[in-house]
Coordinates of N, CA and C in Angstrom, one line a residue:
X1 N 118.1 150.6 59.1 CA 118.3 152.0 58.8 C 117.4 152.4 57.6
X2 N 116.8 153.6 57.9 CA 115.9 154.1 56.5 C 116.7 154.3 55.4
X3 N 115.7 154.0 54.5 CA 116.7 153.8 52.9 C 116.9 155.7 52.6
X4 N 118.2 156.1 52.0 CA 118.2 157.4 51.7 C 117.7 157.5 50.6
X5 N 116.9 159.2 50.5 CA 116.2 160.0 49.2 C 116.7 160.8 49.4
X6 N 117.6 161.1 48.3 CA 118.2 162.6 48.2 C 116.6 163.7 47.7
X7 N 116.9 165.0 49.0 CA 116.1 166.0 48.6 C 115.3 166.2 46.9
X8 N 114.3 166.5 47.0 CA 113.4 166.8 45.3 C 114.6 168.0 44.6
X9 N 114.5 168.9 45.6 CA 115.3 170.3 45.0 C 116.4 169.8 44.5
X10 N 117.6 169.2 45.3 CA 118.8 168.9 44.9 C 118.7 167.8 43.5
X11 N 117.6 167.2 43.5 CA 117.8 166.2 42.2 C 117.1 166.5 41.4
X12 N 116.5 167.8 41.5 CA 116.0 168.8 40.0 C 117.0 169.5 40.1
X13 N 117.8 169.9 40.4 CA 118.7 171.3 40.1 C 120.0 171.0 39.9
X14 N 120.5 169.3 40.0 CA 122.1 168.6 40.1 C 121.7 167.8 39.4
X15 N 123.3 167.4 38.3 CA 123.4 166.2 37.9 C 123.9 165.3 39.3
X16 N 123.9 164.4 38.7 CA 124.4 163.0 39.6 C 125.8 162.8 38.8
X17 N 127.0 162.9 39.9 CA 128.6 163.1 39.7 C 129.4 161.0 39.8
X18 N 128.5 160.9 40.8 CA 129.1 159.7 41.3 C 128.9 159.6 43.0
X19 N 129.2 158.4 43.4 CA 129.2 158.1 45.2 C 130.7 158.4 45.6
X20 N 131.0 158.9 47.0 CA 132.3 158.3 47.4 C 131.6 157.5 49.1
X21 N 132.0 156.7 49.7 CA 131.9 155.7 50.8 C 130.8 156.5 51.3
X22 N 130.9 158.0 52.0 CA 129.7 158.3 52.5 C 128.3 159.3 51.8
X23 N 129.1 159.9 50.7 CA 128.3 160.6 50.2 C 128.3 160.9 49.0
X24 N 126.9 161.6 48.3 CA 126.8 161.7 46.7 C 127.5 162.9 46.3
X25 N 127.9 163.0 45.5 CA 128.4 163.9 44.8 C 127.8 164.3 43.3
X26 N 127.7 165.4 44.2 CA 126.6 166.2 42.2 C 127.1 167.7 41.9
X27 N 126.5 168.0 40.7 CA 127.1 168.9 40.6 C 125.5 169.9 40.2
X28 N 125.6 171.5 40.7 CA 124.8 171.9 39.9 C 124.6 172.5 38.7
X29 N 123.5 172.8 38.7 CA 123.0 173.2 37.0 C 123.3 174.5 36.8
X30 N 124.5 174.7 37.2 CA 124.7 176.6 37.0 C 126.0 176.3 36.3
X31 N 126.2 176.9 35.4 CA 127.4 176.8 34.0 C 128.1 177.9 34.5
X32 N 127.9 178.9 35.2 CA 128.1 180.3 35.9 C 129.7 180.2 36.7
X33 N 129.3 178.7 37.5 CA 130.7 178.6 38.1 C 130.7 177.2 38.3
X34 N 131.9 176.4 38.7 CA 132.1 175.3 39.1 C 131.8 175.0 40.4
X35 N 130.3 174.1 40.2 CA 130.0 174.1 41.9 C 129.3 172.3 42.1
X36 N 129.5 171.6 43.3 CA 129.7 170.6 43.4 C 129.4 170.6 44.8
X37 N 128.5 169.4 45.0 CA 127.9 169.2 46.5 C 127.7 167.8 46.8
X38 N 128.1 167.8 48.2 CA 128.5 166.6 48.8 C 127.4 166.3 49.9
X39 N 126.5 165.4 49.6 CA 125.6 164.6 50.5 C 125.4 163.4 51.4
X40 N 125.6 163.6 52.7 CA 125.6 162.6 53.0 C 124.3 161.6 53.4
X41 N 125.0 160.2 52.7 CA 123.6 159.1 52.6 C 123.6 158.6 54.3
X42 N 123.0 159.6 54.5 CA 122.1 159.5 56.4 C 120.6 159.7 56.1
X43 N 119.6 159.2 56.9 CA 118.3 159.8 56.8 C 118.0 160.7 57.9
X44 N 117.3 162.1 57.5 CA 117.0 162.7 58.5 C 118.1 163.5 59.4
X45 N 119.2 163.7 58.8 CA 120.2 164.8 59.4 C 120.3 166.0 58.5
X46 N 120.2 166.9 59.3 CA 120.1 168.3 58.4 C 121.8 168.8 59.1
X47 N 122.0 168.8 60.4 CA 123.9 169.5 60.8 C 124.6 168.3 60.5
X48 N 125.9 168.6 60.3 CA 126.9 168.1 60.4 C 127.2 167.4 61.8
X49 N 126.8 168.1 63.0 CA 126.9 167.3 64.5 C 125.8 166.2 64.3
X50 N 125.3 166.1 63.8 CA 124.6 165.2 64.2 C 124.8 163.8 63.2
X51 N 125.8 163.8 62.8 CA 126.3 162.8 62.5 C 126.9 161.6 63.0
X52 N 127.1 160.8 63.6 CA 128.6 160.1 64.5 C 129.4 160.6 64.0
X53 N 130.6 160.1 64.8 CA 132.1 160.9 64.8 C 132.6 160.2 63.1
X54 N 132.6 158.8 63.0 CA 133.3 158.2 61.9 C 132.3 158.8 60.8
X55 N 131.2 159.1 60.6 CA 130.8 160.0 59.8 C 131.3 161.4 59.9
X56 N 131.8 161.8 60.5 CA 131.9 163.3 60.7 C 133.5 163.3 59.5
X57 N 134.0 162.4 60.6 CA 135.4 161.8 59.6 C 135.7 161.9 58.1
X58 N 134.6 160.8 57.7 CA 134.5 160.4 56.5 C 134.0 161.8 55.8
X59 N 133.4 162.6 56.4 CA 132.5 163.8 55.3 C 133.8 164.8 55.2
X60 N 134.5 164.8 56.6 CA 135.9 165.9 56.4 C 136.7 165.4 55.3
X61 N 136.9 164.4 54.8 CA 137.8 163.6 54.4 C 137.6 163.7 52.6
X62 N 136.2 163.3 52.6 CA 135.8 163.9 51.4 C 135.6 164.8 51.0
X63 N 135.2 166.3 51.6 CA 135.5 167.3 51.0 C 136.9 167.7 50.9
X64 N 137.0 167.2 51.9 CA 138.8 168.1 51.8 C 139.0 166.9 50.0
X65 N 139.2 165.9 50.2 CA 139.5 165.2 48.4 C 139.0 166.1 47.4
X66 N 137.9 166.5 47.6 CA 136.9 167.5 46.3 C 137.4 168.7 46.2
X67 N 137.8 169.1 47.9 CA 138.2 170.4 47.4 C 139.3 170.7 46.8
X68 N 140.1 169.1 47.1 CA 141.9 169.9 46.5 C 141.8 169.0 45.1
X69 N 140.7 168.4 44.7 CA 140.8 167.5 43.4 C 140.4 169.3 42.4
X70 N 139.5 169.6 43.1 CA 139.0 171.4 42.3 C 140.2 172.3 42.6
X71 N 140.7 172.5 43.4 CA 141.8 173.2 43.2 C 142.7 173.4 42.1
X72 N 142.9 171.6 41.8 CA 143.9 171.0 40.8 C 143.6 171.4 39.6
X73 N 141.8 170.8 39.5 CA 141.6 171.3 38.3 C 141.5 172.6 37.5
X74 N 140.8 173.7 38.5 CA 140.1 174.5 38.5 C 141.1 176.2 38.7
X75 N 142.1 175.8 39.6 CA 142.9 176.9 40.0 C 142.0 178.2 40.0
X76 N 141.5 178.2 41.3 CA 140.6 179.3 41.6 C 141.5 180.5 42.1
X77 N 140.8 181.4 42.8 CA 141.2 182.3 43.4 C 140.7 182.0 44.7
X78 N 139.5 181.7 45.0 CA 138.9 181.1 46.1 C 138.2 180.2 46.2
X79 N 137.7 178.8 46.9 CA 137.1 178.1 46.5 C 136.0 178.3 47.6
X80 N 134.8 177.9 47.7 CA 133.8 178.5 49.0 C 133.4 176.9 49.3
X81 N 133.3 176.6 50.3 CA 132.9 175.5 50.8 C 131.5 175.7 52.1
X82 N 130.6 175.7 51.9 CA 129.5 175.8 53.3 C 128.5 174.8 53.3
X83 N 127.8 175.0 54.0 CA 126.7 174.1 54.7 C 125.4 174.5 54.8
X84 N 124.9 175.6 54.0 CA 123.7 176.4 54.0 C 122.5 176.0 54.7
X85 N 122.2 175.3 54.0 CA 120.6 174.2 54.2 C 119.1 174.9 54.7
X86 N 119.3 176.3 53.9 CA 118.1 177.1 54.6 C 116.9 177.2 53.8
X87 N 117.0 176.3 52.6 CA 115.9 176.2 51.1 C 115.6 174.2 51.2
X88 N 116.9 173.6 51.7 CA 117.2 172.3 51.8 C 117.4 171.8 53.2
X89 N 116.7 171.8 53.8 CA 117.2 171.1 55.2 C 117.6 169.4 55.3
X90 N 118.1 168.9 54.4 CA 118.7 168.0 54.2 C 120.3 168.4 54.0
X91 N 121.1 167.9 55.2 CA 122.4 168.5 55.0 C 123.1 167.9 53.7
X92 N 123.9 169.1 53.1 CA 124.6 169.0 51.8 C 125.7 170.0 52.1
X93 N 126.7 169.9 51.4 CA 128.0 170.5 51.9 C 128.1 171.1 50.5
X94 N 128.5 172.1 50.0 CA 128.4 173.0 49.1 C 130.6 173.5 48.6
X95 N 130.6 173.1 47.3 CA 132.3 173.2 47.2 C 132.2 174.6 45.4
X96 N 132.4 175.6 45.8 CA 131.9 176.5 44.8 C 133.2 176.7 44.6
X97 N 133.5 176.7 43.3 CA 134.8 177.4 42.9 C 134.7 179.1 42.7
X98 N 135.5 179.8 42.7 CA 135.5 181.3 42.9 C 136.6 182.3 41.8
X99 N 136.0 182.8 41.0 CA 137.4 183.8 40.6 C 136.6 185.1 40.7
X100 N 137.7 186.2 41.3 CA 137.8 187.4 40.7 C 137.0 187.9 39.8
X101 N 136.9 187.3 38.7 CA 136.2 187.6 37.2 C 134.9 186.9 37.6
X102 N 134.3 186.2 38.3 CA 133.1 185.3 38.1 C 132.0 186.9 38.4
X103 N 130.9 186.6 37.7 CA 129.7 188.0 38.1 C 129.2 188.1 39.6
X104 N 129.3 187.0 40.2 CA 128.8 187.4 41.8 C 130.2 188.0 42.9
X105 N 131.2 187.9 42.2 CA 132.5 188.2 43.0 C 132.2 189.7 43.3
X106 N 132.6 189.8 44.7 CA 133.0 189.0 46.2 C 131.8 188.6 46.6
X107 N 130.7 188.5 46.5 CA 129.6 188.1 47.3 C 129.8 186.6 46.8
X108 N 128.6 186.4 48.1 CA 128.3 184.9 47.4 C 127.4 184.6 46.8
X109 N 127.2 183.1 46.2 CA 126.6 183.1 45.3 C 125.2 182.8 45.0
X110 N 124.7 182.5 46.4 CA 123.5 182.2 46.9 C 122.9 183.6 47.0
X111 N 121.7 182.9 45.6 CA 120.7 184.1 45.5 C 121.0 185.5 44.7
X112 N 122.8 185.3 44.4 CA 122.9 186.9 43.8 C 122.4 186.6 42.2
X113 N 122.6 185.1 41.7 CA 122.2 185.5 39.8 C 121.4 184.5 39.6
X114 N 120.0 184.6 38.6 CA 120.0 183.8 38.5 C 120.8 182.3 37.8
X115 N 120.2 181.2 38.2 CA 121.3 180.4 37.5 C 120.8 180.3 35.6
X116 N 122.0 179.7 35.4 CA 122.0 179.4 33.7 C 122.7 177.7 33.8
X117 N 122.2 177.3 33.3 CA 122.2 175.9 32.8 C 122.9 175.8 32.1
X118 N 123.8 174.6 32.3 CA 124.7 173.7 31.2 C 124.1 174.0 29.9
X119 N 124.5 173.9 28.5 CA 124.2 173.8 27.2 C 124.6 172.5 26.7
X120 N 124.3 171.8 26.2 CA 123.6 170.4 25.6 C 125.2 170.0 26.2
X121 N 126.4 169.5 25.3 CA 127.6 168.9 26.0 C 128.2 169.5 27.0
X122 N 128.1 170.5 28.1 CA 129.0 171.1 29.0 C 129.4 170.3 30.0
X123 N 127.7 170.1 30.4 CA 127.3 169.6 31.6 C 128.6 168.3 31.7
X124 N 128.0 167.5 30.9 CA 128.8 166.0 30.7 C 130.1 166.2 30.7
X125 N 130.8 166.9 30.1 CA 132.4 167.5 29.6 C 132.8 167.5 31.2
X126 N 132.2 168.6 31.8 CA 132.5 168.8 33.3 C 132.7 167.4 34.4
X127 N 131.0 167.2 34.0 CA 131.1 165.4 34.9 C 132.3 164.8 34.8
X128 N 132.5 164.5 33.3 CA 133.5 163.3 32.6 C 135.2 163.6 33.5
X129 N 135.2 164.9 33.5 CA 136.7 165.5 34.0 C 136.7 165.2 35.8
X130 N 135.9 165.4 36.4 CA 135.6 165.2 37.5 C 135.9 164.0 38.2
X131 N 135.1 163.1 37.2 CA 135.3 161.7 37.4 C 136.6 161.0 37.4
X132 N 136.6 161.5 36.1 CA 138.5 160.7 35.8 C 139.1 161.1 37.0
X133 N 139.2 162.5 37.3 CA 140.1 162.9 38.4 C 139.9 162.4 39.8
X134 N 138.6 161.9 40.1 CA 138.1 161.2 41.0 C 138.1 159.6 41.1
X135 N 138.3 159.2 40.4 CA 138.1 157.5 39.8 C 138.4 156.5 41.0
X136 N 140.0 156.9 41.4 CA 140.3 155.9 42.5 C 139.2 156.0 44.0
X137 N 138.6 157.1 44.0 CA 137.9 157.3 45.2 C 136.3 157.3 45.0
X138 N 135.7 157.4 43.8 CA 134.3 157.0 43.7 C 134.4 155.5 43.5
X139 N 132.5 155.3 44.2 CA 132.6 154.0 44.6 C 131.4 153.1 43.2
X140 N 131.3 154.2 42.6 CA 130.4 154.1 41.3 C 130.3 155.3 40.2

């Protein structure tokens, strides 16, 4: 099997969160909202079909964990979950937290602001919380 490279774009624009069994978990560089993306370590799949089934599994399994681990934390109003891949054609699963008050609300958030970057400790603060809350299911 070819060794996986996560996309250039996604690893200029995301920290690195941690692994779970199938995929990376990062977060991006937008301080704007809580947003977090889930990659799966396949080479050369851009849809979700085209995954095998126990992969297909494993990717439902882990967003659904991310999304209700963000819920817990985050208590949104909406959380947005998609699959874009129209800048990245390396499939990545997209887990955006949502309020009412955020500046892109109700649109989404692709493309409406620019982004703003973490400030020196945010970034980390965010990771660190993530993780703990994640611990028994990251695999690093």
């Amino acid at each position: 099997m070819p060794h996986f490279l996560l996309h250039q774009k996604l690893a200029q624009d995301c920290f690195n969160v941690g692994s779970f069994a199938l995929t990376e978990l990062l977060m991006m560089n937008d301080s704007q909202y809580p947003w977090f993306i889930l990659v799966p370590r396949r080479h050369n799949i851009r849809e979700i079909y085209q995954l095998d089934q126990a992969d297909r599994q494993a990717l439902q399994a882990e967003s659904c964990l991310l999304a209700e681990t963000l819920v817990n934390i985050y208590h949104p109003d909406k959380l947005n979950i998609a699959a874009i891949g129209n800048l990245v054609p390396q499939l990545h699963l997209h887990h955006v937290v949502r309020y009412q008050t955020d500046k892109a609300w109700p649109a989404p958030v692709w493309g409406k602001l620019a982004s703003l970057p973490y400030a020196g400790y945010q970034a980390e603060q965010r990771i660190t919380q993530l993780r703990s809350a994640l611990q028994p299911h990251l695999i690093n």
